[in-house]
Structures are given as structure tokens and as C-alpha cells.
Coordinates of C-alpha atoms in Angstrom, one line a residue:
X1 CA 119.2 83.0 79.1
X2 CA 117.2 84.3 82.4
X3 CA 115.0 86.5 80.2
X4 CA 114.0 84.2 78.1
X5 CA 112.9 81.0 80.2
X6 CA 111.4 83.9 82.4
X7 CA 109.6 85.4 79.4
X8 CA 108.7 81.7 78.6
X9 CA 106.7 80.8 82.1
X10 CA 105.0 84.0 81.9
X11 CA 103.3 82.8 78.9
X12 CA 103.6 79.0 79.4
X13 CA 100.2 78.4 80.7
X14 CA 98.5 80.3 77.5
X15 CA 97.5 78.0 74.4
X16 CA 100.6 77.8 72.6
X17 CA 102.4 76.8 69.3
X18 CA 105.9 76.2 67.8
X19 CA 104.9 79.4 65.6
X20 CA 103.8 81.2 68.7
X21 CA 107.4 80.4 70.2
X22 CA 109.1 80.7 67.3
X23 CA 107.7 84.4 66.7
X24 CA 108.5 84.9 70.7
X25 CA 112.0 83.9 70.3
X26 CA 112.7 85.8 66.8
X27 CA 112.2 89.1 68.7
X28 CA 115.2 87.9 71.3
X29 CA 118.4 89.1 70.5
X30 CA 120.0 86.3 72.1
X31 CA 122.1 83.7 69.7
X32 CA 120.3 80.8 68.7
X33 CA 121.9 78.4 71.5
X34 CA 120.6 80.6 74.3
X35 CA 117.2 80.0 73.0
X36 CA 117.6 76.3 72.8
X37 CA 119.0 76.3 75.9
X38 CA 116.6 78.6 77.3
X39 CA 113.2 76.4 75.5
X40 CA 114.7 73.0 77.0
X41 CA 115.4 74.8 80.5
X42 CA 111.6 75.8 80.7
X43 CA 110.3 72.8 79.8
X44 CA 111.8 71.2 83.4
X45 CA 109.8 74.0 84.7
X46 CA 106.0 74.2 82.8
X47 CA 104.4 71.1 83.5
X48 CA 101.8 72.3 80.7
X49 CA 101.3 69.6 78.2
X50 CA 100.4 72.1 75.5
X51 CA 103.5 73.9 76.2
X52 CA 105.7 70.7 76.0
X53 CA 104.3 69.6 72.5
X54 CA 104.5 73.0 71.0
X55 CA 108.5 73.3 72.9
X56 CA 109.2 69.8 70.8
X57 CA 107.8 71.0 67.8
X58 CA 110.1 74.1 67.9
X59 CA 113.4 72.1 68.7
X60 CA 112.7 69.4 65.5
X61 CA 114.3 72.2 63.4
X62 CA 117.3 71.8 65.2
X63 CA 118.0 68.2 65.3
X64 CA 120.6 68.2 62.3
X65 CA 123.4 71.1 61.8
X66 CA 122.4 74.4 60.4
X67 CA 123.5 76.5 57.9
X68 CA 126.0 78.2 60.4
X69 CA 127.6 75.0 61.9
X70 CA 125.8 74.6 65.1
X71 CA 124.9 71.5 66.3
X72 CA 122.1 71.6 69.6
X73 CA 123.0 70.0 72.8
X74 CA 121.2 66.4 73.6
X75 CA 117.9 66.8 74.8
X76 CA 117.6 67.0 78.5
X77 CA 116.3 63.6 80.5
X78 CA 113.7 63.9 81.9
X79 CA 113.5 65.3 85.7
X80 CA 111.9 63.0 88.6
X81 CA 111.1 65.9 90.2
X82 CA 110.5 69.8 89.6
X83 CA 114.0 71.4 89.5
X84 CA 114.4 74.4 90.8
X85 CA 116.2 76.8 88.6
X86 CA 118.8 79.1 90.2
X87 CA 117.8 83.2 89.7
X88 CA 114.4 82.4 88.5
X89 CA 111.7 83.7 90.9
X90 CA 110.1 81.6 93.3
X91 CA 106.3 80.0 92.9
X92 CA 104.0 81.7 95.1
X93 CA 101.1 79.9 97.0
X94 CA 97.6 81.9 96.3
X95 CA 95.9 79.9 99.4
X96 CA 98.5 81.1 101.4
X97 CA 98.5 84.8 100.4
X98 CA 95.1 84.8 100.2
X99 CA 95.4 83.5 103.7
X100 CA 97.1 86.4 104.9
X101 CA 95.8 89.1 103.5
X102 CA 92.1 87.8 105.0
X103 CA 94.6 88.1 108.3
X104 CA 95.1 92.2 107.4
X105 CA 91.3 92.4 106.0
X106 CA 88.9 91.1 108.1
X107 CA 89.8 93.0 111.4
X108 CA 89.3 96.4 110.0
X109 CA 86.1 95.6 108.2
X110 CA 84.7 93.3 111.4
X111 CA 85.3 92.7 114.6
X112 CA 88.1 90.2 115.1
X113 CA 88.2 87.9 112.2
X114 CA 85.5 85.4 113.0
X115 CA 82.0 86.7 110.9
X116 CA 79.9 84.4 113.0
X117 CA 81.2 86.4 116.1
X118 CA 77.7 88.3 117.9
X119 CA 79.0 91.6 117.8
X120 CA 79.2 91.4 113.7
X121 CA 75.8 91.1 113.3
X122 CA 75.3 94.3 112.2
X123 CA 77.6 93.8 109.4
X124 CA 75.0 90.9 108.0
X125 CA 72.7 93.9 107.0
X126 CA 73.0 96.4 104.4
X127 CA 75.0 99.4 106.3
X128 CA 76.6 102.8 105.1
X129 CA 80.8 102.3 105.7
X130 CA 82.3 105.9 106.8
X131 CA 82.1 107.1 103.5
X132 CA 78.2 106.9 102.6
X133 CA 79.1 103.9 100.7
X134 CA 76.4 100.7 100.7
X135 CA 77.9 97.7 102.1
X136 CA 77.6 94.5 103.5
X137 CA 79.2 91.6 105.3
X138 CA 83.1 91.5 105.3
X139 CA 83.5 95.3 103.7
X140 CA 81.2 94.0 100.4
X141 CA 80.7 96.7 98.3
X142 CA 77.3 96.4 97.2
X143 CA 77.0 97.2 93.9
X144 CA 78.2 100.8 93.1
X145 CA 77.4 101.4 96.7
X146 CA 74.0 103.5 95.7
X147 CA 71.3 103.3 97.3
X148 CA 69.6 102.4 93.9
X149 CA 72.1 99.1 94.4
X150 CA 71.2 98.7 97.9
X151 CA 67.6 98.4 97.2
X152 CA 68.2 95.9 94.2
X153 CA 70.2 93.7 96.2
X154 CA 67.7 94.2 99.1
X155 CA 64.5 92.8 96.5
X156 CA 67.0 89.9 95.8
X157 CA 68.7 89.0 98.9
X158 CA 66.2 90.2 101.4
X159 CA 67.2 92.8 104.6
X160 CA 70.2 90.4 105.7
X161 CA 72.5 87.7 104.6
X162 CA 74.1 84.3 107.2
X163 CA 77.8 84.9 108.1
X164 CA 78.3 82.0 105.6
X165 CA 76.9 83.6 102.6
X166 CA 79.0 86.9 104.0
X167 CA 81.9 84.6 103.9
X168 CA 81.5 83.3 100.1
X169 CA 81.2 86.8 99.1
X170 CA 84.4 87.9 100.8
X171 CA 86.9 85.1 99.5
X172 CA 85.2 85.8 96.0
X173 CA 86.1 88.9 96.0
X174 CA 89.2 87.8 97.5
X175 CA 90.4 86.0 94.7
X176 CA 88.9 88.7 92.0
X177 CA 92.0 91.0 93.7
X178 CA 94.1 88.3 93.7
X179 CA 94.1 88.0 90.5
X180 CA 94.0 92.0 89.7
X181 CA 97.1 92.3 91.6
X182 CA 98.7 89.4 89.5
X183 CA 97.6 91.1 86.0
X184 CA 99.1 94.4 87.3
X185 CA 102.4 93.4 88.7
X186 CA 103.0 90.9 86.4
X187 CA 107.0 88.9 86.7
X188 CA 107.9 91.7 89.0
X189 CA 105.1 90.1 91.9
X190 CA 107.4 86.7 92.3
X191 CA 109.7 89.2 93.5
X192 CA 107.7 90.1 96.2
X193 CA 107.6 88.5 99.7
X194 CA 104.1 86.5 100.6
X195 CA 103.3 89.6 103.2
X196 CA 104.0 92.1 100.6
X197 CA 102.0 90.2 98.5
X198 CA 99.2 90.2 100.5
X199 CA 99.5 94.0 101.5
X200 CA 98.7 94.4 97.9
X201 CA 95.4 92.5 98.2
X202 CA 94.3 94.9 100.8
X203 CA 95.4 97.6 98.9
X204 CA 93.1 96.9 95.7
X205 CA 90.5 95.6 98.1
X206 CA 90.3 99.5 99.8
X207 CA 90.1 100.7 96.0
X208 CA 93.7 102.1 96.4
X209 CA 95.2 100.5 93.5
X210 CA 95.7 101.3 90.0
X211 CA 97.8 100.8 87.1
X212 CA 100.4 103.4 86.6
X213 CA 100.3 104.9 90.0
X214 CA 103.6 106.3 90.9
X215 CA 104.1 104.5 93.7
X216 CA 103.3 101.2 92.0
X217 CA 105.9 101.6 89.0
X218 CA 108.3 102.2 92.0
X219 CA 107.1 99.0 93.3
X220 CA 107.5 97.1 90.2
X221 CA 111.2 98.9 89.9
X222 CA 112.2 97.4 93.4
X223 CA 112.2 100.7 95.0
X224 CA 110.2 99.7 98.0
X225 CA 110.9 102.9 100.5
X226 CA 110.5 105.1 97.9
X227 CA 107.2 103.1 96.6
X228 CA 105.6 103.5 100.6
X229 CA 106.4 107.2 100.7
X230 CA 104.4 107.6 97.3
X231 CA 101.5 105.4 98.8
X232 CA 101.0 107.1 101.5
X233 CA 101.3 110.7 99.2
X234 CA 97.2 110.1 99.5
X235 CA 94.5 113.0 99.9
X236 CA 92.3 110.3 101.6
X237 CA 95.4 109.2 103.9
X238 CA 96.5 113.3 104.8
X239 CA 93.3 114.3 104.8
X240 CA 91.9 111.9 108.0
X241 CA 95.3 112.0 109.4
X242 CA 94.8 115.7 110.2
X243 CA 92.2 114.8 112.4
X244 CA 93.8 112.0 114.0
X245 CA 95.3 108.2 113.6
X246 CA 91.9 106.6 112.8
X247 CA 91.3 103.3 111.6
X248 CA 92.1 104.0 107.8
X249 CA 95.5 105.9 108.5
X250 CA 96.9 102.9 110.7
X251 CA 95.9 100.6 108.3
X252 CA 97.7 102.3 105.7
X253 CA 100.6 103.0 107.6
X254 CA 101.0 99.4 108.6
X255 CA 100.5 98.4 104.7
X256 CA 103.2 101.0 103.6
X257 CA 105.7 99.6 106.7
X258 CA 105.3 95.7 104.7
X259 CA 105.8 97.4 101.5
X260 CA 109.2 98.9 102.7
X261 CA 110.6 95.9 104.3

């Protein structure tokens, strides 16, 4: 019944209908009680209204015997409270990974992780990062990172931004990776840690994470050693660690040390 109720949530929140549950549910092999068992379960858990009425309408063909005998069980009362489901993945708090991973960010982009401090001032004006790439504020990408972009953003922002501004940018992009990481990993992110999580932030915030990467199918498979290994199989990563541990290498060393806890 796992499958199910966990196939269920992952789709909870979308605009549903019986139909759309109903064609869900004919494509599990499970027997028909699972899948009463299995709708009833997840509606302790969505607190979606849509998803309730459309989970009601479903079970009304159920509430006399079928053709094969089967009578469903009472409808569950009601919970006070939000259960909590044994096996079933926990809820994750975005403030909280979005929290940490601004914790991993900000102090290799910035000095520290206070904007307004005096020695990031120069990070308030359009600058070049190590690459040639145009940025600004918290590691901003601005635009493509052209100097074509940097003069367009220039004409509309003027030569330099206030750390607040710098700020609004960052947790906006922030939350753009947030939710990349979310579309990518899918189920299998619940069944990472809030750290790991946020490691992954700062992965697709570097620009270091596609779908279908090696090393993030390993990830998704729960093969966490064997996904930091593959991380760190990086041209960029070899490439500046021949020349030494700079910034970049011990940042991706640290993220690949979460990833393999």
C-alpha cells in the first residue's frame, strides 16, 4: 500500500478528479482493497480540499458490495491532528533548508555571510567572478554573464545595487533552485537529510547540476559514496585541484563529504 499513498501525495496538490484517480489507480497492480485502503490513508495526510472531494467521489463506487464479494472498510473518522504515517517519508521545511544552504552559499560568494558587511562592497557592483563570468551581489549571475547583459542591466539598474536589493536577488534565486532540485529528485529528495538537501541547493546554484548526471541517478538510487565519488569525477573540480585546494575544490569537497554521510 506504501506505493500507492506515496504515488498519491506526489500528486495530491495538482488539480484533481475521481477520473484522474481512478485512471491513477487502474495502472496499480495492487487488489482493489489496497487501493481503498491506500485513497483513505492519504486523505489523513493531504489536507487539499480538491484532493478530498475528488478521494470521496472515487470511494462512492464502493459503498455497496461488488461484483466479486468485497465489501470496503468504514470510512476512517476523521483525525484531530495530522497522523504520521509509519515508512512514508518525512515533510521537509523549505525555510529551513533554504536556511542552510544560504549557511554553505553566502561565505564563498562574500565575505562572511552578512552583505551589508564593508568589505562586500565590491560585490554591490557589477564584477567578473574567476571565470570571466558578469556578476553581482551574492554570486548573481547577471544575465548570461556577457558583457552585452552586464551593460543592459547597467542602463536599468545603474553602476551598483544596496545590500538589500543584493539580498532579494539572492533568496529569489534561492528558491528558483529550491524548487529545481525538488523537480529533479522528485519522492527520492524526502529521503534525503535537511543538510543533504541543502548541499543540493548549492550544487544547482554553482551550475553543477543536471538531470541524468551519473552521480545524481546514484543519488536518487541511495548510493550516496558512490554518488560523491561521481560528483567530484568533474574536469572543473581535477582541473583547479592540480593547481592547488582553492576555494572551488574545498567547496566541493565539503559538498560531496554531506552527500556521503
Amino acid at each position: 500500500m506504501k506505493e500507492i499513498v506515496l504515488g498519491l501525495l506526489a500528486i495530491g496538490s495538482a488539480p484533481f478528479s475521481a477520473d484522474k484517480i481512478q485512471d491513477y489507480l487502474d495502472k496499480r497492480p495492487e487488489p482493489i482493497e489496497q487501493k481503498i485502503d491506500a485513497v483513505q490513508a492519504s486523505e489523513e495526510i493531504i489536507s487539499s480540499t480538491n484532493f478530498h472531494r475528488a478521494a470521496d467521489e472515487y470511494l462512492k463506487q464502493y459503498d455497496v458490495r461488488d461484483k466479486n464479494g468485497y465489501t470496503p472498510p468504514e470510512p476512517r473518522k476523521a483525525a484531530k491532528t495530522r497522523p504520521t504515517v509509519e515508512d512514508l517519508p518525512p515533510d521537509k521545511s523549505d525555510s529551513d533548508i533554504t536556511s542552510l544552504a544560504s549557511d554553505l552559499i553566502k561565505p564563498v560568494e562574500i565575505y562572511g555571510t552578512d552583505i551589508n558587511d564593508p568589505r562586500n562592497k565590491k560585490f554591490l557592483r557589477p564584477y567578473k567572478d574567476d571565470v570571466g563570468i558578469y556578476t553581482i551581489g551574492i554570486g548573481y549571475k547577471i544575465g548570461d554573464g556577457s558583457k552585452a547583459a552586464k551593460d543592459k542591466w547597467v542602463k536599468k539598474y545603474g553602476n551598483s545595487i544596496t545590500p538589500q536589493f543584493a539580498e532579494q536577488l539572492f533568496n529569489k534565486k534561492l528558491n528558483f533552485h529550491l524548487n529545481r532540485v525538488k523537480d529533479i529528485f522528485g519522492l527520492t529528495f524526502n529521503d534525503l537529510n535537511d543538510q543533504q538537501a541543502a548541499v543540493l541547493l548549492d550544487i544547482s546554484y554553482r551550475g553543477d547540476l543536471l538531470p541524468g548526471m551519473d552521480w545524481v541517478e546514484l543519488l536518487q538510487k541511495g548510493e550516496n559514496i558512490k554518488a560523491a565519488n561521481e560528483y567530484l569525477d568533474h574536469k572543473e573540480y581535477k582541473r583547479r585541484k592540480n593547481k592547488g585546494r582553492d576555494g572551488v575544490v574545498k567547496r566541493m569537497e565539503r559538498n560531496a563529504g554531506i552527500l556521503a554521510n
